[in-house]
Amino acid sequence: MTDEKNVQLAINTIRTLSIDAVQQAKSGHPGTPMALAPLVYTIWNRVMRFDPKDPIWPDRDRFVLSNGHASMLLWSVLHLTGTRAVNAEYESLGKPSVTLDDIRHFRQLESKAPGHPEYHWVSGVEATTGPLGQGVSTSVGMGIGQKWLANRYNRPGFEIFDYNIYAVCGDGCLMEGIASEAASLAGHLGLDNLCWIYDNNHITIEGDTSIAFTEDVPLRFMSYGWNVLRVGDANDIAHIERALRLFQRTKGRPTLIVLDSHIGWGSPNKQDTPEAHGEPLGDEEIRLTKRGYGWPEDAKFLVPEGVMEHFDEGIGKRGAEARAKWTELFAAYRAEFPKLAAEIDQMQRRELPAEWDRDLPVFAADAKGIAGREASGKVLNVLAQNIPWLLGGSADLGPSNKTLLTYEGAGSFQADSPGGKNLHYGIREHAMGAVVNGLALSKIRAYGATFFIFSDYARPAIRLSALMELPTIMIFTHDAMGDGEDGPTHQPVEHLASLRAIPGLVTLRPGDANEVVEAFRYIMQLRHEPAVLALSRQPLPTLDRSKYAPASGVAKGAYVLADAPEGDPQVIIIASGSEVSLAIEAHEKLVADGVRSRVVSMPSWDIFDHQTQEYKDSVLPPKVTARVSVEQASTFGWERYVGTSGRMIGMKTFGASAPLKELQRHFGFEPDQVVAAAKELLKG
């Protein structure tokens, strides 16, 4: 068989596996895999540097399928290339990542071929995608990550990090605003390691894109500073390869390849129609389509003899040679630069360097205190010096979030200074969240920051970080009504409840400067969970830890901060963040009045809920039903801790524009209000 026939056979195998899997599942998206099979074949088997036998090799090229509904493209190519499975401990399992049986059970429970690519579930998937625009935006973080890693670790003759990122996207991705934010940032940073391939098929679910999307996409990307190429026929693999090679030679700019395609290519009755996008073709249409491909019409899930061998001779051989060469290079690098090599090892396994928490500040008791954001800034500047691969920044709010790294040599990440540790995301909260995910996928420990109210903009990416089990860090300041005069548009109310509802996300709202330190100490040790910090704008009293319990209790999520004599409380006051000091004031008043009061600081519901029942009962004894929660946020969810007979002092409306003290008085966040609630419960 000629090479040309082998190529076409491999491409049609990708197409027909996709068609059959969608038909068998009775759901899915066959049209895009049918159109883009030649593109994916070309990227994987001719261009991309990737070893299927070691899919986590650090210097591999990355492939991101941003239009994740076309996931059968990825499942097909992972199966055909023989990509191997790797577990959470980065150990090869010696078995396929995606089997033919997985493909037969596409979109079914436990199949390694789910409806959209899932990073933590299937080896060879570089990012969880599905929400359109998130994948390409995440790829920008990967591009930044490669530049930073190369700057820190590469040495003359030792190109340890030298990979590219290929992201496939469609009309939907480019319509989503997050992609515009990310593309703008990528152009500004000149990420010449980044290539987006745009599937320009003119079809969405509602019909032709002309009903809503008529802009000049190439001109738009040129205005961002991208190199823009066009391939007029998605079946022309020679032209596709030339465009990809041109990307590899382009310096100083990311590349967009506009690929003109036909959704559902080869389907006699559904090509170029919305029906080819999101529903099975149907048995009769499948037979007609396969006939046009020269394929056995009744064969299902057919992988013809020689197809997997063809991929093995292509990406398999090329990838194995590239990895072997890199492995030899890294061994020599380790001998010459042992400290840097050790850093790479630790980073790749999401471990921390020795003494990573040395010199963390300890804050003395102070009635005036310090804002949570100020304490956070001090902690970050220590951690970033102790952990070389910790970096991040804010969505144009660094001076307000106190996330700027100000120590000598920290620098700013820019096109001409890729070693800087301060990232400037611009006013792009949507893209910032995705970029942080991309950095984490590059094994960099990354943080993003903005005002807590704007967590709404970053929330989709935060949710994806939880899905991917990435240890990202989001730092949110101005956590309640501390914004005062800015009013309700800048005062978060429902945001804590919203973030606490995300499975696998650790949400922390520390109550004083030392709780901020301990919150970071906990977060930095996470390997598979993302975390968010909600920090105060206004100063909070720094509690006297010789009088009250140590802040190390943060590691349990909640702890007894102040207790009744003999530890036998009549009433329990539970608070987080800026209301902890308020709870302490109320506690002192109650104790003075002869009431046995306990204060529980609860910076994290999630951490507390994962403790043993014995510990939880020691903090919140079941027999003590007189409980008051105090938090400048929605009361939603607090009933789980105060019970049906408890009281919740919180927000049931939006805030208002006024000085903070007036707002606290108006909404009932004063010691006497807490004392009154506690005494009423005891009377009842």
XYZ file of C-alpha atoms in Angstrom:
684
model
C 0.000 0.000 0.000
C 1.351 3.428 -0.924
C 2.062 5.988 1.762
C -0.729 8.185 0.410
C -3.195 5.336 0.871
C -1.874 4.682 4.386
C -2.412 8.318 5.251
C -5.980 8.328 3.939
C -6.711 5.051 5.706
C -5.510 6.526 9.019
C -7.575 9.680 8.533
C -10.704 7.730 7.660
C -10.169 5.509 10.701
C -10.353 8.603 12.896
C -13.522 9.659 11.061
C -15.296 6.327 11.225
C -14.402 5.639 14.864
C -15.935 9.018 15.656
C -19.051 8.330 13.597
C -19.561 4.884 15.137
C -18.965 6.029 18.723
C -21.498 8.853 18.460
C -24.054 6.550 16.838
C -23.559 3.886 19.506
C -23.888 6.443 22.318
C -26.924 7.998 20.617
C -25.352 11.370 21.435
C -22.290 13.396 20.555
C -20.790 15.519 17.822
C -19.658 13.634 14.703
C -19.379 16.535 12.248
C -16.233 18.219 13.564
C -14.182 14.990 13.846
C -15.205 14.161 10.278
C -13.950 17.569 9.137
C -10.806 17.828 11.255
C -9.454 14.294 11.070
C -6.826 15.384 8.481
C -5.711 18.249 10.729
C -5.394 16.102 13.827
C -3.611 13.396 11.850
C -1.114 15.963 10.546
C -0.445 17.559 13.922
C 0.030 14.250 15.687
C 1.676 12.025 13.121
C 3.794 14.570 11.257
C 4.470 17.609 13.421
C 3.910 17.269 17.149
C 6.758 16.109 19.377
C 5.060 13.683 21.738
C 5.976 10.194 22.898
C 2.876 8.001 23.346
C 4.875 5.714 25.636
C 5.590 8.611 28.025
C 2.751 11.153 27.782
C 4.059 13.225 30.716
C 7.590 13.732 29.381
C 8.277 17.359 30.434
C 9.446 18.660 27.046
C 6.588 17.211 24.985
C 4.502 19.439 22.756
C 1.012 20.107 24.109
C -2.236 19.543 22.215
C -5.427 21.227 23.466
C -8.811 20.453 21.925
C -10.656 23.626 22.882
C -13.797 22.678 20.955
C -14.078 19.772 23.341
C -17.391 18.537 21.973
C -15.237 17.007 19.192
C -13.632 14.748 21.810
C -13.782 11.694 19.555
C -10.913 13.262 17.629
C -8.810 12.945 20.742
C -10.035 9.514 21.828
C -9.389 8.168 18.344
C -5.862 9.521 18.084
C -4.935 8.510 21.646
C -6.063 4.978 20.858
C -4.415 4.784 17.448
C -1.086 6.148 18.712
C -1.070 3.679 21.613
C -0.724 6.415 24.227
C -0.072 4.823 27.621
C -1.902 5.442 30.879
C -0.252 7.218 33.814
C -1.601 7.374 37.372
C -1.858 10.282 39.811
C 1.600 9.467 41.183
C 3.087 9.934 37.682
C 3.732 6.213 37.251
C 3.191 4.501 33.892
C 0.618 1.740 34.170
C 1.772 -0.161 31.089
C -1.675 -0.182 29.522
C -3.448 1.949 26.924
C -4.855 5.297 27.949
C -7.890 4.767 25.675
C -8.870 1.292 24.492
C -11.159 0.382 21.623
C -13.609 -0.805 24.254
C -13.549 2.676 25.809
C -14.457 4.098 22.407
C -17.261 1.546 22.028
C -18.560 2.887 25.350
C -18.112 6.558 24.442
C -19.982 8.818 26.869
C -20.788 5.914 29.192
C -19.948 5.573 32.871
C -16.315 4.627 33.587
C -15.275 4.851 29.918
C -11.989 6.633 29.293
C -13.761 8.274 26.369
C -16.115 10.763 28.073
C -18.166 13.381 26.268
C -15.478 16.072 26.611
C -11.735 15.828 27.312
C -10.996 15.380 31.030
C -7.460 16.009 32.214
C -7.471 14.088 35.476
C -9.295 11.107 33.974
C -7.430 10.274 30.737
C -3.661 10.336 30.106
C -2.785 12.290 26.986
C -5.400 14.949 27.709
C -3.540 18.163 28.499
C -6.540 20.184 29.717
C -10.193 19.676 30.547
C -12.201 21.482 27.892
C -15.822 21.864 26.945
C -16.946 25.329 28.010
C -16.028 27.082 24.782
C -13.083 29.452 24.903
C -11.588 27.933 28.054
C -9.238 25.593 26.200
C -7.574 28.186 24.007
C -7.368 30.549 26.975
C -5.730 27.847 29.072
C -3.231 27.305 26.261
C -2.049 30.899 26.766
C -1.079 29.947 30.321
C 0.803 26.983 28.908
C 2.624 29.305 26.525
C 3.590 31.649 29.361
C 4.659 28.634 31.409
C 7.016 27.335 28.719
C 8.633 30.743 28.322
C 9.177 31.088 32.064
C 10.531 27.547 32.441
C 12.915 28.000 29.512
C 14.203 31.255 30.933
C 14.912 29.785 34.353
C 16.212 26.349 33.462
C 17.660 26.368 29.952
C 21.390 26.859 29.628
C 23.647 27.077 26.557
C 23.598 23.650 24.982
C 20.793 22.520 27.278
C 17.361 23.307 25.824
C 15.454 21.524 28.580
C 12.146 23.269 27.912
C 11.597 23.887 24.210
C 8.057 22.766 23.436
C 5.129 24.220 21.497
C 1.415 24.352 22.210
C -1.188 23.509 19.568
C -4.810 24.423 20.314
C -7.725 23.575 18.040
C -10.791 25.787 18.303
C -14.011 26.590 16.482
C -16.402 29.449 15.910
C -17.829 29.035 19.401
C -14.446 29.463 21.068
C -13.748 32.630 19.105
C -17.173 34.095 19.899
C -16.663 33.666 23.637
C -15.234 36.765 25.276
C -12.651 34.838 27.282
C -10.844 33.875 24.065
C -10.587 37.527 23.037
C -9.055 38.432 26.393
C -6.580 35.562 26.177
C -5.644 36.236 22.545
C -5.011 39.887 23.339
C -2.696 38.932 26.205
C -0.890 36.319 24.104
C -0.267 38.865 21.361
C 1.051 41.404 23.852
C 3.442 38.821 25.287
C 4.597 37.639 21.849
C 4.027 33.953 22.629
C 5.612 32.445 19.533
C 5.321 28.950 21.046
C 1.534 29.103 20.683
C -0.508 28.053 17.645
C -4.299 28.165 17.477
C -5.959 26.368 14.570
C -9.412 27.791 13.870
C -11.949 25.373 12.370
C -13.741 27.827 10.096
C -16.796 25.778 9.104
C -19.448 28.528 9.322
C -21.888 26.302 11.256
C -23.230 26.492 14.812
C -26.219 24.824 16.443
C -28.635 27.513 15.275
C -27.401 27.530 11.688
C -24.927 29.465 9.578
C -22.594 31.678 11.604
C -23.663 34.643 9.470
C -26.721 35.055 11.688
C -24.511 36.270 14.545
C -20.802 36.218 13.645
C -19.658 38.286 10.691
C -16.458 39.911 11.893
C -13.136 39.650 10.091
C -11.385 37.111 12.306
C -7.958 37.311 10.596
C -7.945 41.096 10.858
C -8.977 40.894 14.499
C -6.047 38.605 15.318
C -3.625 40.697 13.308
C -4.678 43.647 15.461
C -3.751 41.550 18.510
C -0.259 41.128 17.054
C -0.670 37.543 15.836
C 0.754 35.948 12.713
C -2.284 34.833 10.678
C -2.171 32.053 8.081
C -4.918 30.478 6.022
C -5.437 26.955 4.707
C -8.317 26.856 2.264
C -8.967 23.113 2.295
C -9.094 21.076 5.505
C -8.259 17.931 3.513
C -4.997 19.341 2.172
C -2.549 17.845 4.655
C 0.488 19.109 2.747
C -0.775 22.687 3.054
C -1.683 22.117 6.713
C 1.818 20.841 7.417
C 3.409 23.800 5.636
C 1.386 26.190 7.770
C 2.388 24.373 10.962
C 6.059 24.463 9.930
C 5.766 28.170 9.256
C 4.385 28.619 12.762
C 7.448 26.839 14.126
C 9.721 29.303 12.320
C 7.775 32.432 13.319
C 9.396 34.432 16.112
C 7.928 37.067 18.381
C 4.255 36.380 17.624
C 1.691 33.652 18.267
C 0.106 32.097 15.176
C -3.519 31.647 14.131
C -4.174 29.225 11.287
C -7.607 29.744 9.734
C -8.636 26.346 8.388
C -11.604 26.342 6.014
C -13.520 23.130 6.558
C -16.841 21.394 5.938
C -18.581 20.081 9.037
C -19.678 16.494 8.529
C -17.321 16.115 5.578
C -18.333 13.236 3.358
C -21.914 12.939 4.593
C -24.107 13.161 1.448
C -27.072 14.749 3.207
C -25.670 16.375 6.361
C -22.371 17.976 5.327
C -22.416 21.739 6.035
C -25.595 21.503 8.133
C -26.269 22.100 11.838
C -27.512 18.505 12.065
C -23.944 17.282 11.579
C -22.837 19.245 14.622
C -24.554 17.726 17.602
C -26.445 14.535 16.769
C -25.721 11.072 15.356
C -25.821 10.733 11.583
C -28.227 7.790 11.631
C -27.646 4.290 10.292
C -28.548 4.963 6.657
C -26.489 8.172 6.458
C -23.544 6.355 8.024
C -23.682 3.676 5.335
C -23.740 6.313 2.604
C -20.881 8.219 4.206
C -18.720 5.144 4.637
C -19.409 4.191 1.026
C -18.052 7.594 0.006
C -14.935 6.975 2.121
C -14.446 3.591 0.440
C -15.088 1.968 3.810
C -16.929 -1.282 4.565
C -20.464 0.029 5.019
C -21.538 -2.278 7.842
C -18.225 -2.403 9.711
C -18.292 -0.774 13.152
C -15.310 0.403 15.179
C -13.000 -0.906 12.495
C -9.274 -0.270 12.870
C -7.805 -1.716 9.654
C -4.580 -3.656 9.723
C -1.577 -1.364 9.439
C -3.180 1.808 10.827
C -1.704 1.586 14.314
C 1.623 0.541 12.794
C 1.451 3.648 10.592
C 1.124 5.860 13.670
C 3.880 3.902 15.390
C 6.196 4.628 12.468
C 5.228 8.291 12.637
C 4.643 9.846 16.037
C 5.719 6.701 17.880
C 9.171 6.547 16.352
C 9.706 10.321 16.208
C 8.449 10.833 19.763
C 10.530 8.025 21.224
C 13.677 9.384 19.555
C 13.001 12.915 20.766
C 12.329 11.766 24.325
C 15.429 9.558 24.379
C 17.533 12.458 23.164
C 16.017 14.731 25.828
C 16.513 12.120 28.554
C 20.194 11.858 27.648
C 20.460 15.649 27.614
C 18.771 15.932 30.996
C 21.154 13.382 32.510
C 24.089 15.560 31.423
C 22.227 18.637 32.680
C 21.705 16.976 36.056
C 25.430 16.349 36.345
C 26.285 19.965 35.520
C 23.343 21.727 37.203
C 22.208 19.405 40.018
C 20.304 22.064 41.954
C 18.259 23.160 38.935
C 17.599 19.542 37.980
C 16.347 18.843 41.503
C 13.982 21.814 41.203
C 12.602 20.412 37.957
C 12.056 17.022 39.603
C 10.210 18.563 42.529
C 8.128 20.830 40.340
C 7.105 18.015 38.002
C 5.848 15.987 40.972
C 4.187 18.997 42.598
C 6.469 18.766 45.609
C 7.927 21.654 47.609
C 11.584 22.483 48.191
C 13.143 21.988 51.596
C 12.412 24.786 54.070
C 9.817 26.278 51.741
C 8.079 27.908 54.726
C 11.149 29.382 56.395
C 10.935 33.022 57.486
C 7.153 33.204 57.238
C 6.049 36.176 59.317
C 4.617 35.907 62.800
C 2.408 38.858 63.644
C 2.379 40.276 67.159
C -0.883 41.001 68.922
C -2.200 44.373 67.850
C -5.639 45.849 68.492
C -5.378 47.983 65.382
C -4.032 45.094 63.343
C -3.397 44.706 59.657
C -5.598 43.999 56.650
C -5.795 40.456 55.353
C -4.520 41.639 51.983
C -1.489 43.290 53.620
C -0.607 40.125 55.512
C -1.043 38.120 52.313
C 1.397 40.378 50.468
C 4.042 39.853 53.125
C 3.563 36.088 53.004
C 3.687 35.955 49.198
C 6.980 37.826 49.115
C 8.521 35.232 51.430
C 7.051 32.195 49.686
C 8.033 33.382 46.200
C 11.661 33.561 47.297
C 11.543 30.133 48.946
C 9.666 28.440 46.079
C 11.298 29.428 42.783
C 8.363 28.267 40.660
C 5.703 30.239 42.576
C 4.592 33.210 40.495
C 1.461 35.122 39.617
C -0.249 38.445 39.589
C -3.452 40.386 39.503
C -6.006 41.575 36.975
C -4.612 45.121 37.097
C -5.154 45.324 40.868
C -1.720 44.343 42.167
C -1.339 47.442 44.367
C -4.840 46.908 45.795
C -4.640 43.126 46.139
C -1.089 43.455 47.544
C 0.033 40.628 45.278
C 3.033 42.400 43.766
C 6.330 40.663 44.446
C 8.597 43.506 45.479
C 11.791 41.746 46.519
C 14.921 42.433 44.494
C 15.007 40.432 41.288
C 11.319 39.484 41.205
C 10.730 41.374 37.974
C 7.729 41.441 35.641
C 6.952 38.832 33.017
C 6.964 40.507 29.612
C 7.928 39.499 26.084
C 11.479 40.753 26.664
C 11.727 39.574 30.294
C 10.219 36.052 30.446
C 11.880 35.339 33.772
C 9.777 37.858 35.692
C 7.602 36.497 38.488
C 4.986 39.266 38.462
C 2.344 38.517 35.848
C 0.246 41.437 34.639
C -3.021 39.992 33.371
C -4.552 43.347 32.551
C -8.250 43.855 33.216
C -9.011 40.343 32.029
C -10.397 38.340 34.948
C -11.982 35.706 32.682
C -8.714 34.956 30.923
C -6.699 35.249 34.143
C -8.448 32.233 35.646
C -7.761 30.134 32.547
C -4.139 31.329 32.324
C -3.586 30.296 35.947
C -4.907 26.852 35.019
C -2.508 26.701 32.065
C 0.403 27.617 34.304
C -0.601 24.917 36.784
C -0.814 22.399 33.945
C 2.789 23.397 33.186
C 3.570 22.398 36.803
C 4.216 26.000 37.842
C 2.616 27.037 41.139
C 0.536 29.995 40.041
C -1.816 32.519 41.572
C -4.222 35.088 40.223
C -5.903 37.912 42.082
C -8.709 40.441 41.912
C -11.488 41.856 44.084
C -13.762 39.181 45.519
C -16.788 40.562 43.675
C -15.056 39.793 40.364
C -14.646 36.140 41.251
C -17.830 35.876 39.182
C -15.712 36.529 36.100
C -13.079 33.939 37.015
C -15.502 31.340 38.364
C -15.779 29.121 35.239
C -12.017 28.636 35.213
C -11.978 28.043 38.983
C -14.578 25.332 38.488
C -12.382 23.742 35.817
C -9.366 23.841 38.140
C -11.428 21.807 40.616
C -12.453 19.384 37.863
C -8.811 19.015 36.825
C -7.634 18.750 40.443
C -5.047 21.483 39.957
C -3.421 23.257 42.933
C -4.164 26.749 41.659
C -4.429 29.720 43.998
C -6.868 32.595 43.613
C -6.438 35.539 45.967
C -9.548 37.669 46.403
C -9.502 40.851 48.450
C -12.185 43.349 49.489
C -14.038 40.319 50.762
C -17.164 41.913 52.239
C -18.386 45.425 52.965
C -14.919 46.813 53.544
C -15.284 48.657 50.248
C -17.801 50.872 51.995
C -18.597 53.792 49.767
C -18.129 51.797 46.549
C -21.488 50.259 47.295
C -23.215 46.993 46.445
C -21.639 46.573 43.005
C -18.329 46.053 44.803
C -19.566 44.269 47.941
C -19.742 40.479 47.598
C -22.718 38.830 49.239
C -23.414 35.458 47.617
C -19.843 34.772 46.529
C -18.658 32.748 49.505
C -21.653 30.435 49.179
C -21.049 30.120 45.454
C -17.409 29.103 45.833
C -18.091 26.839 48.799
C -20.522 24.964 46.566
C -17.799 23.923 44.089
C -16.730 20.325 44.835
C -13.031 19.929 45.521
C -12.357 23.647 45.940
C -10.826 24.795 49.227
C -12.251 28.179 50.218
C -10.538 30.032 53.072
C -11.557 33.282 54.777
C -8.944 33.922 57.478
C -9.780 36.095 60.477
C -6.489 37.834 61.238
C -2.924 38.138 59.962
C -1.706 34.924 61.586
C -4.641 33.011 60.139
C -3.568 34.351 56.738
C -0.106 32.865 57.294
C -1.560 29.517 58.282
C -3.967 29.569 55.359
C -1.026 29.887 52.969
C 0.856 27.188 54.868
C -2.091 24.842 54.261
C -2.634 25.853 50.636
C 0.975 25.441 49.571
C 0.947 21.786 50.594
C -2.011 20.950 48.364
C -1.145 18.883 45.290
C -4.508 18.156 43.714
C -6.911 20.772 45.065
C -7.347 24.407 44.054
C -7.809 27.039 46.735
C -9.262 30.508 47.010
C -8.518 33.070 49.688
C -11.027 35.772 50.628
C -9.123 38.570 52.366
C -10.136 41.817 54.009
C -9.451 45.262 52.654
C -9.655 46.863 56.108
C -7.320 46.216 59.057
C -8.368 43.371 61.341
C -7.152 43.125 64.948
C -4.271 40.709 65.304
C -5.396 38.429 68.106
C -3.274 37.750 71.169
C -2.397 34.098 70.687
C -1.141 33.790 74.277
C -4.744 34.407 75.321
C -6.512 32.685 72.444
C -5.802 29.451 70.595
C -2.928 29.335 68.057
C -3.728 30.109 64.431
C -2.421 26.696 63.407
C -6.006 25.550 63.949
C -6.673 26.858 60.442
C -5.317 23.538 59.157
C -8.449 21.895 60.598
C -10.800 24.324 58.886
C -12.362 25.387 62.190
C -11.072 25.444 65.727
C -11.966 26.616 69.216
C -10.498 30.094 69.385
C -11.850 31.178 72.760
C -13.685 29.013 75.232
C -15.809 29.010 78.304
C -14.243 28.178 81.641
C -13.731 24.423 81.896
C -14.613 24.110 78.206
C -18.296 23.580 78.871
C -20.037 26.158 76.673
C -23.677 27.154 76.810
C -23.546 28.999 73.500
C -21.230 28.816 70.490
C -20.449 31.773 68.227
C -19.068 30.732 64.835
C -17.419 33.297 62.573
C -15.031 33.703 59.676
C -12.822 36.490 58.380
C -13.419 40.003 59.612
C -16.232 38.839 61.880
C -13.918 36.731 64.050
C -12.776 39.744 66.040
C -16.425 40.796 66.325
C -17.244 37.361 67.736
C -14.423 37.725 70.257
C -15.823 41.072 71.437
C -19.261 39.525 71.866
C -17.709 36.552 73.682
C -15.958 38.800 76.202
C -19.224 40.592 76.910
C -21.058 37.299 77.391
C -18.373 35.928 79.715
C -18.530 39.162 81.735
C -22.283 38.589 82.041
C -21.742 35.053 83.320
C -22.586 33.273 80.070
C -20.353 30.341 79.166
C -19.481 31.267 75.588
C -17.278 29.598 72.983
C -15.915 31.230 69.816
C -15.157 29.006 66.843
C -13.117 30.493 64.036
C -14.188 28.737 60.836
C -12.051 29.932 57.933
C -12.902 26.912 55.762
C -16.040 24.813 55.639
C -14.423 22.398 53.213
C -11.401 21.629 55.376
C -13.538 21.299 58.505
C -15.996 18.950 56.819
C -13.116 16.606 55.974
C -12.074 16.196 59.627
C -13.010 13.205 61.761
C -16.414 13.213 63.388
C -14.665 13.122 66.756
C -12.832 16.353 66.000
C -15.905 18.063 64.579
C -17.891 17.131 67.692
C -15.122 18.474 69.917
C -15.408 21.863 68.210
C -19.192 21.899 67.867
C -20.543 19.598 70.612
C -23.901 18.197 69.445
C -25.446 18.848 72.868
C -24.864 22.613 72.510
C -27.677 23.731 70.223
C -27.495 27.438 71.080
C -25.334 28.584 68.178
C -24.876 31.892 66.365
C -23.072 32.305 63.038
C -21.662 35.698 62.098
C -20.492 36.448 58.569
C -20.803 39.495 56.288
C -22.201 37.377 53.486
C -25.249 35.390 52.525
C -26.442 33.135 55.333
C -27.053 30.386 52.771
C -25.585 27.141 54.072
C -24.848 28.196 57.638
C -27.807 26.145 58.889
C -25.582 23.059 58.621
C -23.539 24.419 61.530
C -26.066 26.352 63.630
C -28.916 23.872 63.229
C -32.606 24.611 62.957
C -32.699 26.369 66.319
C -29.628 28.550 65.805
C -29.318 32.148 64.603
C -27.525 33.412 61.514
C -26.291 36.995 61.471
C -25.491 37.739 57.869
C -26.696 39.355 54.680
C -30.159 38.793 53.261
C -29.922 41.710 50.839
C -27.215 43.406 48.844
C -25.039 45.987 50.601
C -25.139 49.759 50.329
C -22.887 52.743 49.702
C -21.702 54.217 53.001
C -18.686 54.245 55.309
C -17.894 50.803 56.708
C -18.836 51.548 60.317
C -22.239 52.805 59.227
C -22.773 49.685 57.162
C -21.815 47.423 60.050
C -24.285 49.230 62.300
C -27.021 49.238 59.661
C -26.732 45.515 58.885
C -26.278 44.373 62.478
C -22.597 43.461 62.592
C -21.925 44.780 66.103
C -21.042 42.973 69.338
C -24.303 43.864 71.081
C -26.321 42.322 68.238
C -24.405 39.058 68.622
C -24.756 39.136 72.406
C -28.506 39.712 72.113
C -28.902 36.807 69.681
C -26.962 34.493 71.992
C -28.995 35.441 75.057
C -32.282 35.020 73.195
C -31.257 31.497 72.245
C -30.438 30.673 75.854
C -33.806 32.010 76.995
C -35.552 29.814 74.453
